Amino acid sequence: MKVELTKTQCDKIFVGEAITLTAIMAICAVAIVAVVVYKLFLSKSGETSIPGGWKFSWK
């Protein structure tokens, strides 16, 4: 069943919140990964593991 909205009802609809939230979450994820990669590459030796059973170590 379709209901046609009036002009005032259409004016009350705001879009873009989901896109903004997704963009902010993506930027945060990229920032976290960048910090982790930076720390990994600057350390002389270490060990790390990520979900899924992946383990890395270097000396």
mmCIF file of C-alpha atoms in Angstrom:
data_model
loop_
_atom_site.group_PDB
_atom_site.id
_atom_site.type_symbol
_atom_site.label_atom_id
_atom_site.label_comp_id
_atom_site.label_asym_id
_atom_site.label_seq_id
_atom_site.Cartn_x
_atom_site.Cartn_y
_atom_site.Cartn_z
ATOM 1 C CA MET A 1 0.000 0.000 0.000
ATOM 2 C CA LYS A 2 1.452 3.347 -1.035
ATOM 3 C CA VAL A 3 0.603 6.605 0.675
ATOM 4 C CA GLU A 4 1.554 9.875 -0.953
ATOM 5 C CA LEU A 5 3.192 12.338 1.416
ATOM 6 C CA THR A 6 2.286 15.988 1.582
ATOM 7 C CA LYS A 7 4.818 18.748 0.998
ATOM 8 C CA THR A 8 5.180 19.411 4.738
ATOM 9 C CA GLN A 9 5.707 15.715 5.457
ATOM 10 C CA CYS A 10 8.393 15.543 2.783
ATOM 11 C CA ASP A 11 10.128 18.586 4.260
ATOM 12 C CA LYS A 12 10.403 16.848 7.648
ATOM 13 C CA ILE A 13 12.407 13.934 6.216
ATOM 14 C CA PHE A 14 16.168 14.322 6.677
ATOM 15 C CA VAL A 15 18.642 12.056 4.923
ATOM 16 C CA GLY A 16 22.354 11.645 5.313
ATOM 17 C CA GLU A 17 22.687 10.534 8.932
ATOM 18 C CA ALA A 18 23.621 6.976 7.992
ATOM 19 C CA ILE A 19 26.176 8.156 5.446
ATOM 20 C CA THR A 20 27.763 10.513 7.986
ATOM 21 C CA LEU A 21 27.921 7.841 10.680
ATOM 22 C CA THR A 22 29.419 5.337 8.244
ATOM 23 C CA ALA A 23 32.057 7.830 7.141
ATOM 24 C CA ILE A 24 33.047 8.610 10.742
ATOM 25 C CA MET A 25 33.311 4.916 11.603
ATOM 26 C CA ALA A 26 35.422 4.263 8.506
ATOM 27 C CA ILE A 27 37.801 7.109 9.391
ATOM 28 C CA CYS A 28 38.155 5.772 12.929
ATOM 29 C CA ALA A 29 38.874 2.256 11.654
ATOM 30 C CA VAL A 30 41.530 3.550 9.259
ATOM 31 C CA ALA A 31 43.126 5.594 12.048
ATOM 32 C CA ILE A 32 43.291 2.579 14.371
ATOM 33 C CA VAL A 33 44.820 0.377 11.677
ATOM 34 C CA ALA A 34 47.338 3.097 10.816
ATOM 35 C CA VAL A 35 48.493 3.348 14.443
ATOM 36 C CA VAL A 36 48.808 -0.437 14.773
ATOM 37 C CA VAL A 37 50.780 -0.742 11.531
ATOM 38 C CA TYR A 38 53.006 2.193 12.555
ATOM 39 C CA LYS A 39 53.782 0.554 15.891
ATOM 40 C CA LEU A 40 54.445 -2.827 14.249
ATOM 41 C CA PHE A 41 56.871 -1.461 11.677
ATOM 42 C CA LEU A 42 58.835 0.649 14.165
ATOM 43 C CA SER A 43 59.395 -2.092 16.728
ATOM 44 C CA LYS A 44 62.625 -4.087 16.482
ATOM 45 C CA SER A 45 61.005 -7.342 17.587
ATOM 46 C CA GLY A 46 57.612 -8.437 18.719
ATOM 47 C CA GLU A 47 54.644 -10.666 18.291
ATOM 48 C CA THR A 48 51.033 -10.027 17.445
ATOM 49 C CA SER A 49 47.909 -12.005 16.709
ATOM 50 C CA ILE A 50 44.712 -11.053 14.974
ATOM 51 C CA PRO A 51 41.307 -12.731 15.009
ATOM 52 C CA GLY A 52 41.081 -15.851 12.912
ATOM 53 C CA GLY A 53 44.217 -17.472 14.318
ATOM 54 C CA TRP A 54 46.775 -15.365 12.447
ATOM 55 C CA LYS A 55 49.976 -14.878 14.432
ATOM 56 C CA PHE A 56 53.035 -12.895 13.411
ATOM 57 C CA SER A 57 56.393 -12.567 15.124
ATOM 58 C CA TRP A 58 59.621 -10.878 14.076
ATOM 59 C CA LYS A 59 63.082 -10.452 15.566
#
